[in-house]
PDB file of C-alpha atoms in Angstrom:
ATOM      1  CA  MET A   1       0.000   0.000   0.000  1.00 48.00           C
ATOM      2  CA  SER A   2       1.448   3.377  -0.986  1.00 58.00           C
ATOM      3  CA  THR A   3       2.604   6.018   1.467  1.00 74.00           C
ATOM      4  CA  THR A   4       0.258   8.443  -0.316  1.00 70.00           C
ATOM      5  CA  HIS A   5      -2.695   6.246   0.617  1.00 68.00           C
ATOM      6  CA  ARG A   6      -1.582   6.160   4.250  1.00 77.00           C
ATOM      7  CA  GLU A   7      -1.085   9.931   4.337  1.00 77.00           C
ATOM      8  CA  LEU A   8      -4.516  10.531   2.848  1.00 79.00           C
ATOM      9  CA  VAL A   9      -6.236   8.151   5.273  1.00 82.00           C
ATOM     10  CA  ARG A  10      -4.431   9.728   8.218  1.00 85.00           C
ATOM     11  CA  ARG A  11      -5.490  13.208   7.153  1.00 84.00           C
ATOM     12  CA  LEU A  12      -9.067  12.117   6.521  1.00 86.00           C
ATOM     13  CA  ARG A  13      -9.367  10.593   9.980  1.00 90.00           C
ATOM     14  CA  LEU A  14      -7.832  13.690  11.582  1.00 91.00           C
ATOM     15  CA  LEU A  15     -10.160  16.052   9.710  1.00 92.00           C
ATOM     16  CA  ILE A  16     -13.276  14.030  10.525  1.00 93.00           C
ATOM     17  CA  ALA A  17     -12.303  13.818  14.209  1.00 94.00           C
ATOM     18  CA  LEU A  18     -11.565  17.566  14.404  1.00 94.00           C
ATOM     19  CA  ALA A  19     -14.764  18.472  12.549  1.00 94.00           C
ATOM     20  CA  LEU A  20     -16.868  16.262  14.813  1.00 95.00           C
ATOM     21  CA  ALA A  21     -15.242  17.589  17.999  1.00 95.00           C
ATOM     22  CA  THR A  22     -15.560  21.206  16.832  1.00 95.00           C
ATOM     23  CA  THR A  23     -19.217  20.727  15.923  1.00 95.00           C
ATOM     24  CA  LEU A  24     -20.151  19.203  19.265  1.00 95.00           C
ATOM     25  CA  ALA A  25     -18.195  21.784  21.282  1.00 95.00           C
ATOM     26  CA  LEU A  26     -19.685  24.654  19.260  1.00 95.00           C
ATOM     27  CA  PHE A  27     -23.188  23.251  19.676  1.00 95.00           C
ATOM     28  CA  ILE A  28     -22.818  23.060  23.466  1.00 94.00           C
ATOM     29  CA  ALA A  29     -21.148  26.485  23.724  1.00 94.00           C
ATOM     30  CA  TYR A  30     -23.719  28.166  21.481  1.00 93.00           C
ATOM     31  CA  ARG A  31     -26.708  26.598  23.231  1.00 91.00           C
ATOM     32  CA  GLY A  32     -25.227  27.533  26.607  1.00 88.00           C
ATOM     33  CA  VAL A  33     -25.695  31.221  25.794  1.00 88.00           C
ATOM     34  CA  HIS A  34     -28.680  31.318  23.457  1.00 88.00           C
ATOM     35  CA  ASP A  35     -30.962  28.963  25.370  1.00 87.00           C
ATOM     36  CA  ASP A  36     -31.474  31.785  27.890  1.00 89.00           C
ATOM     37  CA  THR A  37     -32.146  34.638  25.440  1.00 90.00           C
ATOM     38  CA  VAL A  38     -35.756  33.694  24.699  1.00 89.00           C
ATOM     39  CA  PRO A  39     -36.775  33.091  28.359  1.00 91.00           C
ATOM     40  CA  LEU A  40     -35.181  36.392  29.376  1.00 91.00           C
ATOM     41  CA  ALA A  41     -37.133  38.283  26.730  1.00 89.00           C
ATOM     42  CA  SER A  42     -40.441  36.434  26.854  1.00 88.00           C
ATOM     43  CA  SER A  43     -40.796  35.414  30.519  1.00 91.00           C
ATOM     44  CA  THR A  44     -38.318  36.892  32.984  1.00 92.00           C
ATOM     45  CA  THR A  45     -38.580  40.536  31.933  1.00 92.00           C
ATOM     46  CA  PRO A  46     -42.417  40.561  31.718  1.00 92.00           C
ATOM     47  CA  GLY A  47     -42.555  38.827  35.102  1.00 93.00           C
ATOM     48  CA  ILE A  48     -40.368  41.465  36.750  1.00 93.00           C
ATOM     49  CA  LEU A  49     -42.281  44.333  35.152  1.00 91.00           C
ATOM     50  CA  ALA A  50     -45.561  42.757  36.282  1.00 92.00           C
ATOM     51  CA  VAL A  51     -44.325  42.765  39.887  1.00 93.00           C
ATOM     52  CA  ASP A  52     -43.333  46.426  39.521  1.00 91.00           C
ATOM     53  CA  THR A  53     -46.814  47.211  38.219  1.00 91.00           C
ATOM     54  CA  ALA A  54     -48.459  45.347  41.096  1.00 92.00           C
ATOM     55  CA  ARG A  55     -46.364  47.245  43.635  1.00 91.00           C
ATOM     56  CA  HIS A  56     -47.268  50.589  42.098  1.00 90.00           C
ATOM     57  CA  ALA A  57     -50.941  49.617  41.925  1.00 91.00           C
ATOM     58  CA  MET A  58     -51.027  48.792  45.646  1.00 91.00           C
ATOM     59  CA  ARG A  59     -49.410  52.121  46.462  1.00 89.00           C
ATOM     60  CA  GLN A  60     -51.969  53.936  44.363  1.00 88.00           C
ATOM     61  CA  ALA A  61     -54.828  51.987  45.943  1.00 88.00           C
ATOM     62  CA  HIS A  62     -53.728  53.092  49.397  1.00 87.00           C
ATOM     63  CA  GLU A  63     -53.306  56.669  48.182  1.00 85.00           C
ATOM     64  CA  GLU A  64     -56.994  56.585  47.285  1.00 82.00           C
ATOM     65  CA  ILE A  65     -57.785  55.648  50.895  1.00 81.00           C
ATOM     66  CA  ARG A  66     -55.572  58.357  52.346  1.00 75.00           C
ATOM     67  CA  ASP A  67     -56.999  61.004  50.022  1.00 68.00           C
ATOM     68  CA  SER A  68     -60.550  60.152  51.032  1.00 66.00           C
ATOM     69  CA  GLY A  69     -60.189  62.242  54.194  1.00 57.00           C
ATOM     70  CA  PRO A  70     -63.007  61.910  56.716  1.00 52.00           C
ATOM     71  CA  ARG A  71     -65.320  60.197  54.214  1.00 51.00           C
ATOM     72  CA  ALA A  72     -66.115  56.688  55.292  1.00 48.00           C
ATOM     73  CA  ASP A  73     -66.302  55.037  51.906  1.00 58.00           C
ATOM     74  CA  VAL A  74     -64.125  53.091  49.540  1.00 64.00           C
ATOM     75  CA  SER A  75     -63.861  54.679  46.110  1.00 70.00           C
ATOM     76  CA  GLY A  76     -64.120  52.867  42.803  1.00 75.00           C
ATOM     77  CA  GLU A  77     -60.518  53.871  42.069  1.00 82.00           C
ATOM     78  CA  PHE A  78     -59.392  51.770  45.021  1.00 84.00           C
ATOM     79  CA  HIS A  79     -61.029  48.693  43.524  1.00 87.00           C
ATOM     80  CA  THR A  80     -59.573  49.531  40.111  1.00 89.00           C
ATOM     81  CA  TRP A  81     -56.032  49.642  41.475  1.00 90.00           C
ATOM     82  CA  THR A  82     -56.405  46.425  43.459  1.00 92.00           C
ATOM     83  CA  SER A  83     -57.760  44.767  40.307  1.00 93.00           C
ATOM     84  CA  VAL A  84     -54.651  45.964  38.449  1.00 92.00           C
ATOM     85  CA  ALA A  85     -52.505  44.436  41.183  1.00 93.00           C
ATOM     86  CA  HIS A  86     -54.340  41.106  40.940  1.00 93.00           C
ATOM     87  CA  GLN A  87     -54.011  41.047  37.146  1.00 94.00           C
ATOM     88  CA  SER A  88     -50.306  41.872  37.353  1.00 93.00           C
ATOM     89  CA  LEU A  89     -49.702  39.071  39.840  1.00 93.00           C
ATOM     90  CA  ALA A  90     -51.622  36.684  37.594  1.00 93.00           C
ATOM     91  CA  LEU A  91     -49.317  37.685  34.721  1.00 92.00           C
ATOM     92  CA  ALA A  92     -46.248  37.174  36.905  1.00 92.00           C
ATOM     93  CA  ALA A  93     -47.553  33.720  37.853  1.00 92.00           C
ATOM     94  CA  SER A  94     -48.065  32.797  34.191  1.00 91.00           C
ATOM     95  CA  GLU A  95     -44.460  33.740  33.401  1.00 90.00           C
ATOM     96  CA  ASN A  96     -43.273  31.362  36.152  1.00 87.00           C
ATOM     97  CA  VAL A  97     -39.845  32.994  36.479  1.00 90.00           C
ATOM     98  CA  THR A  98     -38.808  31.414  39.785  1.00 88.00           C
ATOM     99  CA  GLY A  99     -40.660  28.115  39.595  1.00 87.00           C
ATOM    100  CA  VAL A 100     -42.760  26.474  42.296  1.00 87.00           C
ATOM    101  CA  GLU A 101     -41.473  28.712  45.082  1.00 87.00           C
ATOM    102  CA  GLY A 102     -42.371  31.826  43.110  1.00 88.00           C
ATOM    103  CA  ARG A 103     -45.872  30.533  42.400  1.00 89.00           C
ATOM    104  CA  HIS A 104     -46.348  29.878  46.113  1.00 91.00           C
ATOM    105  CA  ASP A 105     -45.229  33.448  46.899  1.00 91.00           C
ATOM    106  CA  LEU A 106     -47.675  34.833  44.351  1.00 92.00           C
ATOM    107  CA  GLN A 107     -50.533  32.837  45.842  1.00 92.00           C
ATOM    108  CA  THR A 108     -49.633  34.201  49.271  1.00 92.00           C
ATOM    109  CA  LEU A 109     -49.533  37.748  47.896  1.00 94.00           C
ATOM    110  CA  THR A 110     -52.961  37.311  46.333  1.00 93.00           C
ATOM    111  CA  GLY A 111     -54.291  36.206  49.707  1.00 93.00           C
ATOM    112  CA  LEU A 112     -52.648  39.137  51.506  1.00 93.00           C
ATOM    113  CA  ILE A 113     -54.199  41.622  49.070  1.00 94.00           C
ATOM    114  CA  ALA A 114     -57.582  40.073  49.837  1.00 93.00           C
ATOM    115  CA  VAL A 115     -56.894  40.505  53.584  1.00 93.00           C
ATOM    116  CA  TYR A 116     -55.790  44.095  53.031  1.00 92.00           C
ATOM    117  CA  SER A 117     -58.932  44.820  50.987  1.00 90.00           C
ATOM    118  CA  GLY A 118     -61.039  43.267  53.738  1.00 90.00           C
ATOM    119  CA  TRP A 119     -59.645  45.638  56.369  1.00 88.00           C
ATOM    120  CA  VAL A 120     -60.195  48.589  54.015  1.00 87.00           C
ATOM    121  CA  GLU A 121     -63.786  47.515  53.422  1.00 85.00           C
ATOM    122  CA  ARG A 122     -64.364  47.403  57.179  1.00 86.00           C
ATOM    123  CA  TRP A 123     -62.795  50.840  57.469  1.00 84.00           C
ATOM    124  CA  GLY A 124     -65.184  52.108  54.806  1.00 79.00           C
ATOM    125  CA  ARG A 125     -68.248  50.767  56.586  1.00 79.00           C
ATOM    126  CA  GLU A 126     -67.545  52.814  59.712  1.00 73.00           C
ATOM    127  CA  SER A 127     -69.560  55.995  59.317  1.00 66.00           C
ATOM    128  CA  ASP A 128     -68.029  57.791  62.293  1.00 67.00           C
ATOM    129  CA  ALA A 129     -64.786  59.425  61.255  1.00 64.00           C
ATOM    130  CA  ASP A 130     -63.608  59.497  64.884  1.00 69.00           C
ATOM    131  CA  SER A 131     -64.434  55.869  65.568  1.00 73.00           C
ATOM    132  CA  PRO A 132     -61.572  53.932  67.221  1.00 81.00           C
ATOM    133  CA  LEU A 133     -62.522  50.942  65.096  1.00 83.00           C
ATOM    134  CA  ARG A 134     -62.082  52.959  61.932  1.00 80.00           C
ATOM    135  CA  ALA A 135     -58.569  53.976  62.967  1.00 82.00           C
ATOM    136  CA  ALA A 136     -57.786  50.388  63.982  1.00 88.00           C
ATOM    137  CA  TYR A 137     -58.989  48.962  60.672  1.00 85.00           C
ATOM    138  CA  LEU A 138     -56.846  51.415  58.738  1.00 84.00           C
ATOM    139  CA  HIS A 139     -53.859  50.589  60.931  1.00 86.00           C
ATOM    140  CA  TYR A 140     -54.326  46.859  60.329  1.00 88.00           C
ATOM    141  CA  ALA A 141     -54.625  47.455  56.579  1.00 88.00           C
ATOM    142  CA  GLU A 142     -51.397  49.452  56.546  1.00 88.00           C
ATOM    143  CA  GLN A 143     -49.646  46.754  58.561  1.00 89.00           C
ATOM    144  CA  VAL A 144     -50.657  44.134  56.007  1.00 91.00           C
ATOM    145  CA  LEU A 145     -49.592  46.420  53.158  1.00 91.00           C
ATOM    146  CA  GLY A 146     -46.291  47.377  54.792  1.00 86.00           C
ATOM    147  CA  LEU A 147     -45.694  50.935  53.643  1.00 71.00           C
ATOM    148  CA  GLU A 148     -42.631  52.867  54.812  1.00 58.00           C
ATOM    149  CA  SER A 149     -44.838  55.127  56.909  1.00 52.00           C
ATOM    150  CA  ALA A 150     -46.418  52.112  58.604  1.00 53.00           C
ATOM    151  CA  PRO A 151     -44.029  49.185  58.167  1.00 50.00           C
ATOM    152  CA  GLY A 152     -45.346  45.736  58.799  1.00 47.00           C
ATOM    153  CA  THR A 153     -43.284  42.594  59.044  1.00 55.00           C
ATOM    154  CA  ASP A 154     -41.221  40.610  56.555  1.00 63.00           C
ATOM    155  CA  GLY A 155     -44.478  38.954  55.551  1.00 76.00           C
ATOM    156  CA  ASP A 156     -46.311  42.096  54.429  1.00 88.00           C
ATOM    157  CA  ILE A 157     -47.291  42.752  50.829  1.00 92.00           C
ATOM    158  CA  MET A 158     -44.539  45.219  49.960  1.00 92.00           C
ATOM    159  CA  SER A 159     -41.797  43.112  51.562  1.00 90.00           C
ATOM    160  CA  ARG A 160     -42.958  40.011  49.731  1.00 92.00           C
ATOM    161  CA  LEU A 161     -43.143  41.886  46.427  1.00 92.00           C
ATOM    162  CA  ASP A 162     -39.597  43.178  46.944  1.00 91.00           C
ATOM    163  CA  ALA A 163     -38.337  39.696  47.839  1.00 91.00           C
ATOM    164  CA  LEU A 164     -40.060  38.170  44.806  1.00 93.00           C
ATOM    165  CA  ARG A 165     -38.579  40.809  42.537  1.00 93.00           C
ATOM    166  CA  ALA A 166     -35.105  40.167  43.950  1.00 93.00           C
ATOM    167  CA  GLU A 167     -35.459  36.450  43.163  1.00 93.00           C
ATOM    168  CA  GLN A 168     -36.670  37.223  39.645  1.00 93.00           C
ATOM    169  CA  LEU A 169     -33.790  39.647  39.094  1.00 94.00           C
ATOM    170  CA  ALA A 170     -31.316  37.017  40.307  1.00 94.00           C
ATOM    171  CA  GLU A 171     -32.716  34.647  37.682  1.00 93.00           C
ATOM    172  CA  ALA A 172     -32.383  37.348  35.014  1.00 93.00           C
ATOM    173  CA  ARG A 173     -28.763  37.931  35.987  1.00 93.00           C
ATOM    174  CA  ARG A 174     -28.086  34.196  35.841  1.00 93.00           C
ATOM    175  CA  GLN A 175     -29.580  34.026  32.367  1.00 91.00           C
ATOM    176  CA  ALA A 176     -27.521  36.996  31.150  1.00 91.00           C
ATOM    177  CA  ALA A 177     -24.243  35.978  32.803  1.00 91.00           C
ATOM    178  CA  PHE A 178     -21.361  34.527  30.816  1.00 89.00           C
ATOM    179  CA  SER A 179     -20.347  31.802  33.257  1.00 88.00           C
ATOM    180  CA  TRP A 180     -16.949  30.190  33.591  1.00 89.00           C
ATOM    181  CA  GLN A 181     -18.371  27.029  31.988  1.00 91.00           C
ATOM    182  CA  GLN A 182     -19.308  29.066  28.935  1.00 92.00           C
ATOM    183  CA  TRP A 183     -15.872  30.646  28.834  1.00 93.00           C
ATOM    184  CA  LEU A 184     -14.376  27.138  28.991  1.00 95.00           C
ATOM    185  CA  TRP A 185     -16.540  25.794  26.163  1.00 94.00           C
ATOM    186  CA  TRP A 186     -15.823  28.769  23.906  1.00 95.00           C
ATOM    187  CA  SER A 187     -12.088  28.393  24.613  1.00 95.00           C
ATOM    188  CA  VAL A 188     -12.343  24.766  23.538  1.00 96.00           C
ATOM    189  CA  VAL A 189     -14.219  25.853  20.411  1.00 95.00           C
ATOM    190  CA  ALA A 190     -11.493  28.393  19.573  1.00 95.00           C
ATOM    191  CA  ALA A 191      -8.729  25.796  19.944  1.00 96.00           C
ATOM    192  CA  LEU A 192     -10.544  23.140  17.898  1.00 95.00           C
ATOM    193  CA  TYR A 193     -11.581  25.671  15.263  1.00 94.00           C
ATOM    194  CA  ALA A 194      -7.986  26.810  14.780  1.00 95.00           C
ATOM    195  CA  ALA A 195      -6.768  23.197  14.612  1.00 95.00           C
ATOM    196  CA  LEU A 196      -9.447  22.255  12.058  1.00 94.00           C
ATOM    197  CA  CYS A 197      -8.725  25.223   9.799  1.00 93.00           C
ATOM    198  CA  LEU A 198      -4.987  24.562   9.930  1.00 93.00           C
ATOM    199  CA  ALA A 199      -5.541  20.854   9.181  1.00 92.00           C
ATOM    200  CA  LEU A 200      -7.747  21.704   6.188  1.00 91.00           C
ATOM    201  CA  LEU A 201      -5.173  24.142   4.839  1.00 90.00           C
ATOM    202  CA  GLU A 202      -2.343  21.656   5.371  1.00 89.00           C
ATOM    203  CA  THR A 203      -4.316  18.971   3.544  1.00 87.00           C
ATOM    204  CA  GLN A 204      -4.879  21.355   0.635  1.00 86.00           C
ATOM    205  CA  ARG A 205      -1.152  22.029   0.508  1.00 86.00           C
ATOM    206  CA  PHE A 206      -0.380  18.306   0.621  1.00 81.00           C
ATOM    207  CA  LEU A 207      -2.775  17.576  -2.267  1.00 79.00           C
ATOM    208  CA  ARG A 208      -1.455  20.459  -4.338  1.00 79.00           C
ATOM    209  CA  ARG A 209       2.135  19.306  -3.872  1.00 77.00           C
ATOM    210  CA  ARG A 210       1.411  15.606  -4.412  1.00 73.00           C
ATOM    211  CA  PHE A 211      -1.084  15.842  -7.283  1.00 69.00           C
ATOM    212  CA  ARG A 212      -0.029  19.105  -8.911  1.00 67.00           C
ATOM    213  CA  LYS A 213      -3.578  20.405  -8.683  1.00 66.00           C
ATOM    214  CA  PRO A 214      -3.862  24.041  -7.570  1.00 64.00           C
ATOM    215  CA  VAL A 215      -7.205  23.751  -5.738  1.00 65.00           C
ATOM    216  CA  GLN A 216      -9.295  20.920  -4.338  1.00 78.00           C
ATOM    217  CA  VAL A 217     -12.752  22.474  -4.642  1.00 84.00           C
ATOM    218  CA  ARG A 218     -14.548  20.270  -2.119  1.00 85.00           C
ATOM    219  CA  LEU A 219     -11.942  20.777   0.567  1.00 86.00           C
ATOM    220  CA  LEU A 220     -11.935  24.495  -0.212  1.00 88.00           C
ATOM    221  CA  ALA A 221     -15.715  24.547   0.307  1.00 91.00           C
ATOM    222  CA  ALA A 222     -15.304  22.721   3.641  1.00 90.00           C
ATOM    223  CA  THR A 223     -12.667  25.250   4.672  1.00 90.00           C
ATOM    224  CA  ALA A 224     -14.971  28.143   3.723  1.00 92.00           C
ATOM    225  CA  VAL A 225     -17.895  26.741   5.738  1.00 92.00           C
ATOM    226  CA  CYS A 226     -15.648  26.317   8.759  1.00 90.00           C
ATOM    227  CA  ALA A 227     -13.828  29.642   8.390  1.00 90.00           C
ATOM    228  CA  LEU A 228     -17.021  31.678   7.980  1.00 92.00           C
ATOM    229  CA  GLY A 229     -19.499  29.741  10.137  1.00 91.00           C
ATOM    230  CA  VAL A 230     -17.700  29.721  13.480  1.00 93.00           C
ATOM    231  CA  PRO A 231     -16.818  33.464  13.528  1.00 94.00           C
ATOM    232  CA  LEU A 232     -20.382  34.314  12.486  1.00 93.00           C
ATOM    233  CA  LEU A 233     -21.857  32.291  15.353  1.00 93.00           C
ATOM    234  CA  ALA A 234     -19.327  33.789  17.776  1.00 93.00           C
ATOM    235  CA  TRP A 235     -20.332  37.300  16.628  1.00 94.00           C
ATOM    236  CA  LEU A 236     -24.025  36.501  17.097  1.00 92.00           C
ATOM    237  CA  THR A 237     -23.227  35.206  20.583  1.00 93.00           C
ATOM    238  CA  LEU A 238     -21.466  38.461  21.456  1.00 92.00           C
ATOM    239  CA  ARG A 239     -24.488  40.405  20.186  1.00 92.00           C
ATOM    240  CA  ALA A 240     -26.865  38.266  22.215  1.00 92.00           C
ATOM    241  CA  HIS A 241     -24.774  38.576  25.366  1.00 91.00           C
ATOM    242  CA  GLY A 242     -24.627  42.369  24.968  1.00 91.00           C
ATOM    243  CA  ALA A 243     -28.394  42.579  24.476  1.00 91.00           C
ATOM    244  CA  MET A 244     -28.979  40.409  27.549  1.00 93.00           C
ATOM    245  CA  ALA A 245     -26.654  42.571  29.649  1.00 92.00           C
ATOM    246  CA  ASP A 246     -28.526  45.686  28.480  1.00 91.00           C
ATOM    247  CA  THR A 247     -31.813  44.030  29.418  1.00 91.00           C
ATOM    248  CA  VAL A 248     -30.649  43.343  32.965  1.00 91.00           C
ATOM    249  CA  GLY A 249     -29.501  46.952  33.206  1.00 90.00           C
ATOM    250  CA  TRP A 250     -32.951  48.190  32.216  1.00 88.00           C
ATOM    251  CA  ILE A 251     -34.895  45.967  34.616  1.00 89.00           C
ATOM    252  CA  ARG A 252     -32.440  46.205  37.525  1.00 87.00           C
ATOM    253  CA  VAL A 253     -33.938  49.500  38.724  1.00 80.00           C
ATOM    254  CA  ARG A 254     -37.512  49.287  39.941  1.00 78.00           C
ATOM    255  CA  ARG A 255     -39.768  51.623  37.977  1.00 69.00           C
ATOM    256  CA  GLN A 256     -41.825  53.801  40.303  1.00 66.00           C
ATOM    257  CA  ASP A 257     -43.584  55.455  37.373  1.00 67.00           C
ATOM    258  CA  PRO A 258     -45.894  52.950  35.624  1.00 66.00           C
ATOM    259  CA  ASP A 259     -45.618  54.940  32.406  1.00 69.00           C
ATOM    260  CA  LEU A 260     -41.974  53.806  32.167  1.00 74.00           C
ATOM    261  CA  VAL A 261     -42.848  50.096  32.250  1.00 79.00           C
ATOM    262  CA  PRO A 262     -43.976  49.960  28.572  1.00 81.00           C
ATOM    263  CA  GLU A 263     -40.830  51.862  27.605  1.00 83.00           C
ATOM    264  CA  VAL A 264     -38.623  49.269  29.312  1.00 85.00           C
ATOM    265  CA  ALA A 265     -40.624  46.462  27.695  1.00 84.00           C
ATOM    266  CA  ASP A 266     -40.159  48.073  24.270  1.00 87.00           C
ATOM    267  CA  ASN A 267     -36.410  48.455  24.835  1.00 87.00           C
ATOM    268  CA  VAL A 268     -36.102  44.787  25.766  1.00 88.00           C
ATOM    269  CA  GLU A 269     -38.223  43.732  22.812  1.00 87.00           C
ATOM    270  CA  ASP A 270     -36.026  45.743  20.434  1.00 88.00           C
ATOM    271  CA  ALA A 271     -32.768  44.440  21.937  1.00 87.00           C
ATOM    272  CA  LEU A 272     -33.855  40.795  21.889  1.00 87.00           C
ATOM    273  CA  ALA A 273     -36.064  40.889  18.796  1.00 86.00           C
ATOM    274  CA  ASP A 274     -33.871  38.272  17.108  1.00 87.00           C
ATOM    275  CA  ALA A 275     -33.534  36.034  20.181  1.00 86.00           C
ATOM    276  CA  GLY A 276     -35.688  33.273  18.683  1.00 87.00           C
ATOM    277  CA  TRP A 277     -33.722  33.300  15.430  1.00 89.00           C
ATOM    278  CA  TRP A 278     -30.406  33.291  17.280  1.00 88.00           C
ATOM    279  CA  ALA A 279     -31.472  30.289  19.352  1.00 87.00           C
ATOM    280  CA  SER A 280     -32.752  28.397  16.302  1.00 87.00           C
ATOM    281  CA  LEU A 281     -29.308  28.565  14.686  1.00 88.00           C
ATOM    282  CA  SER A 282     -28.033  25.971  17.154  1.00 87.00           C
ATOM    283  CA  GLU A 283     -29.583  23.311  14.907  1.00 87.00           C
ATOM    284  CA  TRP A 284     -27.614  24.697  11.969  1.00 90.00           C
ATOM    285  CA  VAL A 285     -24.408  24.113  13.911  1.00 92.00           C
ATOM    286  CA  LEU A 286     -24.999  20.377  13.553  1.00 92.00           C
ATOM    287  CA  TRP A 287     -25.921  20.716   9.891  1.00 93.00           C
ATOM    288  CA  GLY A 288     -22.838  22.837   9.243  1.00 92.00           C
ATOM    289  CA  GLY A 289     -20.595  20.280  10.905  1.00 92.00           C
ATOM    290  CA  ALA A 290     -22.195  17.513   8.845  1.00 93.00           C
ATOM    291  CA  VAL A 291     -21.560  19.525   5.659  1.00 93.00           C
ATOM    292  CA  VAL A 292     -17.881  20.026   6.555  1.00 92.00           C
ATOM    293  CA  MET A 293     -17.429  16.316   7.231  1.00 92.00           C
ATOM    294  CA  ALA A 294     -19.307  15.323   4.051  1.00 92.00           C
ATOM    295  CA  LEU A 295     -17.267  17.693   1.871  1.00 90.00           C
ATOM    296  CA  THR A 296     -14.039  16.442   3.438  1.00 89.00           C
ATOM    297  CA  LEU A 297     -14.982  12.821   2.855  1.00 87.00           C
ATOM    298  CA  TRP A 298     -16.193  13.611  -0.658  1.00 86.00           C
ATOM    299  CA  GLY A 299     -12.939  15.372  -1.453  1.00 79.00           C
ATOM    300  CA  LEU A 300     -10.512  12.771  -0.140  1.00 78.00           C
ATOM    301  CA  ARG A 301     -12.257   9.444  -0.770  1.00 77.00           C
ATOM    302  CA  PRO A 302     -11.641   9.397  -4.543  1.00 70.00           C
ATOM    303  CA  ARG A 303      -7.905   9.986  -3.997  1.00 69.00           C
ATOM    304  CA  ILE A 304      -7.768   7.342  -1.284  1.00 68.00           C
ATOM    305  CA  ALA A 305      -9.505   4.819  -3.540  1.00 66.00           C
ATOM    306  CA  GLU A 306      -7.137   5.705  -6.383  1.00 66.00           C
ATOM    307  CA  TYR A 307      -4.059   4.820  -4.298  1.00 62.00           C
ATOM    308  CA  ARG A 308      -5.462   1.885  -2.359  1.00 60.00           C
ATOM    309  CA  PHE A 309      -3.776  -0.860  -4.414  1.00 52.00           C
ATOM    310  CA  ARG A 310      -0.772   0.989  -5.747  1.00 53.00           C
ATOM    311  CA  GLY A 311       2.690   0.050  -4.691  1.00 47.00           C
ATOM    312  CA  THR A 312       4.926   2.178  -2.514  1.00 46.00           C
ATOM    313  CA  ARG A 313       5.488   5.527  -4.010  1.00 45.00           C
TER     314      ARG A 313
END
């Protein structure tokens, strides 16, 4: 068997092994970043903004009570704001940012708002503005709500909303972080990518020198797919990571003004508008690797077959 045959087989095995390893490492590294872009945009951010809206709604509901003065009634605006709070908590529950524990917290918050509303209703039924019961009912309502002017305990509505938001924000930061595992996988991808490109170029040089053919088109196509595909995916990953970091920056600060919530949502939507497309490209990583391996095999197999039964050369 000729030395040319052995050299070709050795190079084919090396190229297939490098292409397979690069494909698998790139797939894992790419998915490690982009699997979190869609949840951050479609679930985590809306969940956090819903909690902000609920907090503002409860503040506004209590402002309606305070502004009522000596009148012993509960205005329709109060009920409107508590309804907004309930709807916002229902939205936060549907997003399910923090899992079972978060859903339990939201159920507890819904119950506490009902308790708070019950005390306010009792306050409203007292016709005497100077009634001790009226003052007591309002005090109990404020204790359940937990405003700064009348702080309750760690189990009041405002404290629980703040704790829930902190847990949601921690999840958002986890999703947007570039962990050491991701750094490790992308370092592996860089090393394998460089080795694969160098091996493809060296094989082209070997074929050109041995067969006096300037270009092996199939190997050149495999080199092009590798040389262009990996940098493109790395660039998209950098874009996604930057957009995710911007998103965390926007939602990190609690919005006291409800008019700013839609603005934040729009900013996140614009930054992560392509999140679904970015994530879907992970499947093309496998297809791209298969194409590189097929082109490599297609390019070298005819030469290997040609030299299989020739004598030493």
